[in-house]
Short mmCIF file of N, CA and C in Angstrom, two decimals:
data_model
loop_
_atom_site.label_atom_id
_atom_site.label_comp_id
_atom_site.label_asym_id
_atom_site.label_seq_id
_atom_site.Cartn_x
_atom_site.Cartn_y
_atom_site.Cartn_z
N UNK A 1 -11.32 -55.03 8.66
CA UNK A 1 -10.94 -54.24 9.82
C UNK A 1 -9.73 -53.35 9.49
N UNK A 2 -8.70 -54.19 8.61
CA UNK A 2 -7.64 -53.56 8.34
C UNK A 2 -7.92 -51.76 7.35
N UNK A 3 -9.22 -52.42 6.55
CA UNK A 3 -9.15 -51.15 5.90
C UNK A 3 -10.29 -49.82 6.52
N UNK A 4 -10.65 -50.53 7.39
CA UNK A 4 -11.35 -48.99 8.17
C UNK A 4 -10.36 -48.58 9.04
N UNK A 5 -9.25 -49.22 9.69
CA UNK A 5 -8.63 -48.85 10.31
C UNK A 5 -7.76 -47.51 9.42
N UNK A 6 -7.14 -48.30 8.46
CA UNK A 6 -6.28 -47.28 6.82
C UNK A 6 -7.87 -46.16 6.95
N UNK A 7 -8.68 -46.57 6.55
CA UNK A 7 -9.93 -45.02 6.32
C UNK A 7 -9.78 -43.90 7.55
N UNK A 8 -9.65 -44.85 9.15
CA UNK A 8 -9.55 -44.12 10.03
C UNK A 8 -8.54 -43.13 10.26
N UNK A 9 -7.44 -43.52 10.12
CA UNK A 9 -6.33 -42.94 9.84
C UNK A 9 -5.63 -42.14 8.94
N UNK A 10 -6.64 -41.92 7.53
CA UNK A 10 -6.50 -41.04 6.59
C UNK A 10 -7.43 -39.77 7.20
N UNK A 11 -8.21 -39.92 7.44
CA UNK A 11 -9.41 -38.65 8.45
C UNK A 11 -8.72 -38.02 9.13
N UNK A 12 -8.05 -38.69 10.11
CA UNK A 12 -7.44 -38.20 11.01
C UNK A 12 -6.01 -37.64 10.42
N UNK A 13 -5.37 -37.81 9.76
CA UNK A 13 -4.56 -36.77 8.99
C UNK A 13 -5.12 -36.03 8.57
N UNK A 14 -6.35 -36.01 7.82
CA UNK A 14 -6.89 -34.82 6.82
C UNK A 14 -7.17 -33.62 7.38
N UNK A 15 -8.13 -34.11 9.30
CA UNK A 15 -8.83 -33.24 9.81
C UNK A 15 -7.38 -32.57 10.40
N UNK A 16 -6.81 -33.14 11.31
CA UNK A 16 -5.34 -32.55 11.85
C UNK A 16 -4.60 -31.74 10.81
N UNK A 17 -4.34 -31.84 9.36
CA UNK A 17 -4.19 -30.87 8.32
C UNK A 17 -4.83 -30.05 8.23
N UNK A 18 -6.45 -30.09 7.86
CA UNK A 18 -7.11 -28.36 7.66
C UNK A 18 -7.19 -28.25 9.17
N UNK A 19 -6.99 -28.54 10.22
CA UNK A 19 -6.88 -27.73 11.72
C UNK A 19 -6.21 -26.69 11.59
N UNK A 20 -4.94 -27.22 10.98
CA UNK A 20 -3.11 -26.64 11.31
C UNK A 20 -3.49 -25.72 10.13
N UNK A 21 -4.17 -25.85 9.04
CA UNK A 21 -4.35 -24.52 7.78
C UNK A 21 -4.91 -23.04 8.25
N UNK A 22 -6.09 -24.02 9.12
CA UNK A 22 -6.96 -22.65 9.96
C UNK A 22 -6.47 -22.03 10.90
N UNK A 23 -5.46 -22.67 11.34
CA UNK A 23 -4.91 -21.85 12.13
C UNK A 23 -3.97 -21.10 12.14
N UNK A 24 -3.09 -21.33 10.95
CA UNK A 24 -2.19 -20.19 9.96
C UNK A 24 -2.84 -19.52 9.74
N UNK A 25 -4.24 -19.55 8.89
CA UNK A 25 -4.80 -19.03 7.96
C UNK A 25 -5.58 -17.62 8.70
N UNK A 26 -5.87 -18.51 10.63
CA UNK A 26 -6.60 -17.09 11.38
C UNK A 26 -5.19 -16.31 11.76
N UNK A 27 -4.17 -16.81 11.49
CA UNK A 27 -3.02 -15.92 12.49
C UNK A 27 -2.90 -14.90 10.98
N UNK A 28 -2.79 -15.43 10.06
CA UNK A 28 -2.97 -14.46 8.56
C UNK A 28 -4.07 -13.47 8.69
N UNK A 29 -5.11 -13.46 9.10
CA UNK A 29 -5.83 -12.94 9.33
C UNK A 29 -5.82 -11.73 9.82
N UNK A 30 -5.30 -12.27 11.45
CA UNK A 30 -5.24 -11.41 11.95
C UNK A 30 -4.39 -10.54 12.37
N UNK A 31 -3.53 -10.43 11.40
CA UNK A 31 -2.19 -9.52 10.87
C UNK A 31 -2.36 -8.78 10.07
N UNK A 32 -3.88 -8.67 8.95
CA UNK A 32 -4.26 -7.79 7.69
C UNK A 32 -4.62 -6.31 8.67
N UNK A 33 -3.90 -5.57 7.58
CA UNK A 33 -4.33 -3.98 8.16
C UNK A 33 -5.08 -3.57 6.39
N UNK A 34 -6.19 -3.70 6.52
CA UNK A 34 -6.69 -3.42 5.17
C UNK A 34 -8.15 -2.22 5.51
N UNK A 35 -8.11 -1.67 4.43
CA UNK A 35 -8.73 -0.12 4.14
C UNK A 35 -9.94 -0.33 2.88
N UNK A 36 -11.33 -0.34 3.44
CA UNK A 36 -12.01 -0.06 2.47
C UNK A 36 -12.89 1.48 1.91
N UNK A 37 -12.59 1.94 0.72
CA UNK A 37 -13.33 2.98 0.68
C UNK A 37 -14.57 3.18 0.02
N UNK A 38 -15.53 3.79 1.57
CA UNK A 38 -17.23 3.83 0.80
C UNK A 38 -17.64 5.16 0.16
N UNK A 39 -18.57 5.00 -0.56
CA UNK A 39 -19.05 6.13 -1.14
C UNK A 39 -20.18 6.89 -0.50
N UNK A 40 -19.63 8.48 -0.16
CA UNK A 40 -20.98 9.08 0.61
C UNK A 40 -20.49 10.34 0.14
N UNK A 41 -21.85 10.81 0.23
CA UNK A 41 -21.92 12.13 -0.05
C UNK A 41 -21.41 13.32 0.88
N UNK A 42 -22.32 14.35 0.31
CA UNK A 42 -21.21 15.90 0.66
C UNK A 42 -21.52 15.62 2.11
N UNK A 43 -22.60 15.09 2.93
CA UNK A 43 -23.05 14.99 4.26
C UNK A 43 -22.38 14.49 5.24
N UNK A 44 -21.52 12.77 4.35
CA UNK A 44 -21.11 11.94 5.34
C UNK A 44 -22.14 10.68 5.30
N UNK A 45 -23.02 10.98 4.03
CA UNK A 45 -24.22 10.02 4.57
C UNK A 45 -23.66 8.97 2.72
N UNK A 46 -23.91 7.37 3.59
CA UNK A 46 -22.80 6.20 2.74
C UNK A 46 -23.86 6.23 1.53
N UNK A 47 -23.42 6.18 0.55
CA UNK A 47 -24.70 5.92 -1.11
C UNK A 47 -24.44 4.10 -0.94
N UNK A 48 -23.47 3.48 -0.22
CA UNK A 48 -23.44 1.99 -0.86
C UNK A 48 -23.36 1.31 0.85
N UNK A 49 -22.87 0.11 0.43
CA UNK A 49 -22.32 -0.49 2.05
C UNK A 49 -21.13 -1.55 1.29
N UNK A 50 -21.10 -2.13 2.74
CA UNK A 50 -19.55 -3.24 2.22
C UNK A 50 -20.58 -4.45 3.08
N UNK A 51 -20.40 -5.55 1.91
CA UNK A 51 -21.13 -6.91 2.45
C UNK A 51 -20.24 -7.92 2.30
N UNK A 52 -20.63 -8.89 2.39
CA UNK A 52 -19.91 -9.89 2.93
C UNK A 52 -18.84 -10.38 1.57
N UNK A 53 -19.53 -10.33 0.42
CA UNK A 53 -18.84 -10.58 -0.99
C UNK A 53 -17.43 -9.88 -1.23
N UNK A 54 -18.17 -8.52 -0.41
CA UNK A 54 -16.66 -7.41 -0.64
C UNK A 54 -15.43 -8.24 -0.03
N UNK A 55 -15.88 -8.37 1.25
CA UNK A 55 -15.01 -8.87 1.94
C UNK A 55 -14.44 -9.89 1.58
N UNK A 56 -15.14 -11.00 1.01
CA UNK A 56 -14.66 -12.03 0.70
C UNK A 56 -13.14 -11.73 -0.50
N UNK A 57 -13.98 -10.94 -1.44
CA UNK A 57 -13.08 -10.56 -2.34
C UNK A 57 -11.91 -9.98 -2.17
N UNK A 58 -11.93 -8.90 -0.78
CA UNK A 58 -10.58 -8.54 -0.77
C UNK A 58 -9.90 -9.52 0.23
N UNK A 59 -10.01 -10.35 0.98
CA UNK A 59 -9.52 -11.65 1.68
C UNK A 59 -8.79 -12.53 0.91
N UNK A 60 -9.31 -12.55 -0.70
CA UNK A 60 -9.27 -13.07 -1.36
C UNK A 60 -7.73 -12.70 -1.99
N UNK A 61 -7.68 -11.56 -2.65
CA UNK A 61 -6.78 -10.55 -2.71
C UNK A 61 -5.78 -10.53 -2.19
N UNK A 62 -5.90 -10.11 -1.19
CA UNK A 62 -4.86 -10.00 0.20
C UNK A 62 -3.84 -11.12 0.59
N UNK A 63 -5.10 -12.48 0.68
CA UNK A 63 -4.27 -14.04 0.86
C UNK A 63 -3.70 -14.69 -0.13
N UNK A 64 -4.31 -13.95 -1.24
CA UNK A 64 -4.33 -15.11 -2.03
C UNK A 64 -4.65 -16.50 -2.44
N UNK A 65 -5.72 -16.47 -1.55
CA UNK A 65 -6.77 -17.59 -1.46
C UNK A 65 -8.35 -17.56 -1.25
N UNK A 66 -9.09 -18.56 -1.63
CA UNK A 66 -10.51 -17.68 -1.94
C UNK A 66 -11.27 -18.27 -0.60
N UNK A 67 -11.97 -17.61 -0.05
CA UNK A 67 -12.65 -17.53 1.22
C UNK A 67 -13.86 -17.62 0.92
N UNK A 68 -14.75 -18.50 1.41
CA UNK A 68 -16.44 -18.41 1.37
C UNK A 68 -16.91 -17.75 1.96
N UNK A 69 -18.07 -16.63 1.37
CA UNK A 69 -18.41 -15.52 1.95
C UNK A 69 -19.34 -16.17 2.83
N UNK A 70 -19.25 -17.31 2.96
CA UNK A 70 -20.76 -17.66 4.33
C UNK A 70 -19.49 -18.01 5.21
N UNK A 71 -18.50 -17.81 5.36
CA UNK A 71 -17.71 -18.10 6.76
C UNK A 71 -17.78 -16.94 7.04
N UNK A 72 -17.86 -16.00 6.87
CA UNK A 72 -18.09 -14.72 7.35
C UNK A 72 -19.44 -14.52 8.00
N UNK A 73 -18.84 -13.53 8.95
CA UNK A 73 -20.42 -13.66 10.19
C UNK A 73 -20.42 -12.26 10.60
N UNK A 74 -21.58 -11.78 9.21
CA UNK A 74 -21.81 -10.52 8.88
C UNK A 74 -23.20 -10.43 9.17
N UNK A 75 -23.73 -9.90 10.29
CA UNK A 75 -25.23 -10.17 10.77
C UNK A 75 -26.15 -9.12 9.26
N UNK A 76 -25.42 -7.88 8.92
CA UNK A 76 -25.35 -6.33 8.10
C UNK A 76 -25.37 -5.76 7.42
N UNK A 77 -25.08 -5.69 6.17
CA UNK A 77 -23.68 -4.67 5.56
C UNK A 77 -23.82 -3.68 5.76
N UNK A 78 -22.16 -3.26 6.31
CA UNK A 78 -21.54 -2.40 6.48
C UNK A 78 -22.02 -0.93 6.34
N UNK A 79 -22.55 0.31 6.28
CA UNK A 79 -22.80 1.41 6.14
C UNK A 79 -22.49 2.27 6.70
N UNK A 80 -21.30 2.47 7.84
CA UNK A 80 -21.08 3.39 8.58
C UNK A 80 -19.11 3.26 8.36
N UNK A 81 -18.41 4.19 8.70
CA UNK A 81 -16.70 4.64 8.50
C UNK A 81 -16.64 3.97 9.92
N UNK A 82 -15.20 3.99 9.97
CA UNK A 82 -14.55 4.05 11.15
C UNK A 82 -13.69 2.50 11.31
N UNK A 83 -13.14 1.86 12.86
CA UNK A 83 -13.01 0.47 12.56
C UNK A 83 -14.23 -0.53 12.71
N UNK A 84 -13.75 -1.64 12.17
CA UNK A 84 -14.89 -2.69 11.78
C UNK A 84 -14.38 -4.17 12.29
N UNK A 85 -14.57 -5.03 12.94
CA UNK A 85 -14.29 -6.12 13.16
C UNK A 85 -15.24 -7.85 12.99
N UNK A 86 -15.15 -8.20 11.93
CA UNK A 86 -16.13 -9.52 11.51
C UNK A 86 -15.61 -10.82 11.85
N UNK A 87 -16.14 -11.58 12.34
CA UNK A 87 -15.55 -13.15 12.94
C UNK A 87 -15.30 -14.13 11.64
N UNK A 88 -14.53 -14.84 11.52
CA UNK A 88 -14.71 -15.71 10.18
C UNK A 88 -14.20 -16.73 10.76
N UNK A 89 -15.32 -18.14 10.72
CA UNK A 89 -15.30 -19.04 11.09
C UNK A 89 -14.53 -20.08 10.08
N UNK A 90 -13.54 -20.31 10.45
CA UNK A 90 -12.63 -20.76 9.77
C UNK A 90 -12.44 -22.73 9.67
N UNK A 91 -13.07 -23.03 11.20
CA UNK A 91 -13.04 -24.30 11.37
C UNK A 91 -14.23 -24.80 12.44
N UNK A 92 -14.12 -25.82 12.95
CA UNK A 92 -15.12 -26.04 14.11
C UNK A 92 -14.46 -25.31 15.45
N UNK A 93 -13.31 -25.26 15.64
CA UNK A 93 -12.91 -24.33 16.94
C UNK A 93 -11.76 -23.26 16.77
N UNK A 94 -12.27 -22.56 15.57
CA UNK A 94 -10.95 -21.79 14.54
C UNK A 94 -11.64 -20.49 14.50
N UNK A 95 -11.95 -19.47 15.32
CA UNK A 95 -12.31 -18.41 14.48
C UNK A 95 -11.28 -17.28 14.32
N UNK A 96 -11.43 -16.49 13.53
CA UNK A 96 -10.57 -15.44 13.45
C UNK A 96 -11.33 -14.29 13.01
N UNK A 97 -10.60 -12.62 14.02
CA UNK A 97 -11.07 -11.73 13.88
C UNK A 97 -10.54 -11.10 12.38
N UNK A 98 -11.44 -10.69 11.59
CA UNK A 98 -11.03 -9.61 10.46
C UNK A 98 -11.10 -8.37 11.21
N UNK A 99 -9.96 -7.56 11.14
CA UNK A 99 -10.47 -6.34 11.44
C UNK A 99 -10.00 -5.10 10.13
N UNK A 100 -10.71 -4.18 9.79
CA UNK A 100 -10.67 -3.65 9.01
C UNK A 100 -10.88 -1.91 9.02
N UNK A 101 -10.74 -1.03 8.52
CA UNK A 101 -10.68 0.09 7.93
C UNK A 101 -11.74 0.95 7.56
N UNK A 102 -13.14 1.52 7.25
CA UNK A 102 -13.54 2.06 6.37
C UNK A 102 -13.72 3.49 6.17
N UNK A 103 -13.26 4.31 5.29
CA UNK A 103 -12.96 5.30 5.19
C UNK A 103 -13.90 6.35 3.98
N UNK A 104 -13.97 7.59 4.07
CA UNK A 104 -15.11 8.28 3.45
C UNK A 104 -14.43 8.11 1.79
N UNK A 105 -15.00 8.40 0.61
CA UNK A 105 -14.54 8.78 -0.05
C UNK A 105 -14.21 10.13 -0.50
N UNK A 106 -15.20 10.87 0.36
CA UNK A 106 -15.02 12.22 0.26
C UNK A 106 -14.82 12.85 1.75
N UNK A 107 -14.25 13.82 2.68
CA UNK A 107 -14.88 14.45 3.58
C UNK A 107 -16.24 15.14 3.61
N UNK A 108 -16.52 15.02 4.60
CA UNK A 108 -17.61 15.76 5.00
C UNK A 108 -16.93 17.44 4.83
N UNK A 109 -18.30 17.81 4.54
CA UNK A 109 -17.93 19.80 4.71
C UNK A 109 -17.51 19.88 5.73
N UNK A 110 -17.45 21.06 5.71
CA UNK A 110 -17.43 21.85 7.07
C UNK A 110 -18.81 22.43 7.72
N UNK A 111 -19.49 22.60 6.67
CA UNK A 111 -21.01 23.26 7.07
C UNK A 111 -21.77 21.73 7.51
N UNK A 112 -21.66 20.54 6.77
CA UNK A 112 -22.68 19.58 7.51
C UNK A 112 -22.44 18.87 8.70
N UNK A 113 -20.56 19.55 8.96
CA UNK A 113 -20.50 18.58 10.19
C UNK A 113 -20.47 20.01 11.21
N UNK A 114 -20.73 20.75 10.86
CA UNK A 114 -21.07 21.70 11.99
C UNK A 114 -22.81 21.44 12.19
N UNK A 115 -23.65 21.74 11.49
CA UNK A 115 -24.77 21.25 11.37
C UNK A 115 -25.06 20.23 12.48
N UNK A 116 -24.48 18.93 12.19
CA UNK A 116 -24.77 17.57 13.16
C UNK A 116 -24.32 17.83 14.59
N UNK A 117 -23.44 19.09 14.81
CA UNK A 117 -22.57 18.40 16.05
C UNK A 117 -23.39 20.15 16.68
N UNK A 118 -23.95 21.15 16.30
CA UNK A 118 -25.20 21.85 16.99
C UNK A 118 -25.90 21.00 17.77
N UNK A 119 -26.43 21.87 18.53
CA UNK A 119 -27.79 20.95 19.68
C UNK A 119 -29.32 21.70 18.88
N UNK A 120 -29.85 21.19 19.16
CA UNK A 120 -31.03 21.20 18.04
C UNK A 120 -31.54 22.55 18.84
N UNK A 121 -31.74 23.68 18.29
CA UNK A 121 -32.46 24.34 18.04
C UNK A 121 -34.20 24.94 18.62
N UNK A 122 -34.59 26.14 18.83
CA UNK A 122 -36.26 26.21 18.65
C UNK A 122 -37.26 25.98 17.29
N UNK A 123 -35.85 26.07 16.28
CA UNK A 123 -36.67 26.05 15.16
C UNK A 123 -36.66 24.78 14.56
N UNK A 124 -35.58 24.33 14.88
CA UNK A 124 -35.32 22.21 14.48
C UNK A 124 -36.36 21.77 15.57
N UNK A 125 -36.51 21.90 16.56
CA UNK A 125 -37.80 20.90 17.22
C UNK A 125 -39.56 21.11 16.42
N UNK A 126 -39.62 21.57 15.67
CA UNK A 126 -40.94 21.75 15.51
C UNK A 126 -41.80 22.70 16.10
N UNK A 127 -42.95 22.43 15.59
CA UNK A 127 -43.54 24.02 15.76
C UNK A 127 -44.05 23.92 17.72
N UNK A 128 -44.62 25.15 17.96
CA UNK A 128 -44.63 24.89 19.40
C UNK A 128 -45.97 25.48 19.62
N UNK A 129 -46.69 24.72 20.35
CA UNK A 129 -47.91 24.81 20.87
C UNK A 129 -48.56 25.76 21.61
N UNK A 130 -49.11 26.65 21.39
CA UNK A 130 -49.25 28.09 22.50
C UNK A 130 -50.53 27.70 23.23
N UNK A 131 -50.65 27.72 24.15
CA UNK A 131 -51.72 27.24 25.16
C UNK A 131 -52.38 29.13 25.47
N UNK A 132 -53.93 28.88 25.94
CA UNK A 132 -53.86 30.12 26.68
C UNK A 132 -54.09 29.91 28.05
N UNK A 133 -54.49 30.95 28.78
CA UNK A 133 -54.40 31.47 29.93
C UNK A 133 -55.69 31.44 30.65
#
């Protein structure tokens, strides 16, 4: 009895320790102002994405500690700029927001983002049907 009681009581330090880690570890978290840059062309349109590995890796980086890319709860990868926010399940009642950065590597022209931000056209809809009379 004596020594399940000693087993019981080592658990219960261990789990109360990685609690108190995860929960540094989400307040670390969620203090990173970090910037990833994707690759896209002259358009704006991404050649790659950012997945969960990336992330892991620069978490990794950043903390200085290595993060399992399956705590990350990346339904995706990544393919679009702007901000980004991924949950990382850190414990059984620990999550923490990543929020992050992603930025072009190139700008867009000037001619393709005029292009996109036109309203389409008689000649962009397709050809047009002449009925008679």
């Amino acid at each position: 009895m004596r020594q399940l009681d000693t087993l019981k009581a080592k658990r219960a330090e261990r789990e109360a320790r990685e609690l108190n880690e995860a929960e540094d570890l989400a307040r670390r978290v969620g203090k990173l102002k970090v910037t990833f840059i994707l690759q896209t062309g002259e358009t704006g349109k991404a050649f790659g994405s950012i997945t969960a590995n990336d992330l892991a890796e620069r978490l990794k980086q950043e903390l200085g500690r290595d993060i399992d890319r399956h705590l990350l709860v990346l339904e995706h990868p990544i393919k679009t700029t702007g901000e980004h926010e991924v949950p990382l399940k850190l414990h059984h009642g620990v999550t923490a927001k990543f929020k992050f950065n992603v930025k072009s590597s190139e700008e867009p022209k000037p001619e393709a983002l005029a292009e996109e931000q036109q309203p389409p056209t008689e000649k962009s809809r397709g050809p047009r049907k002449h009925t008679k009379k």
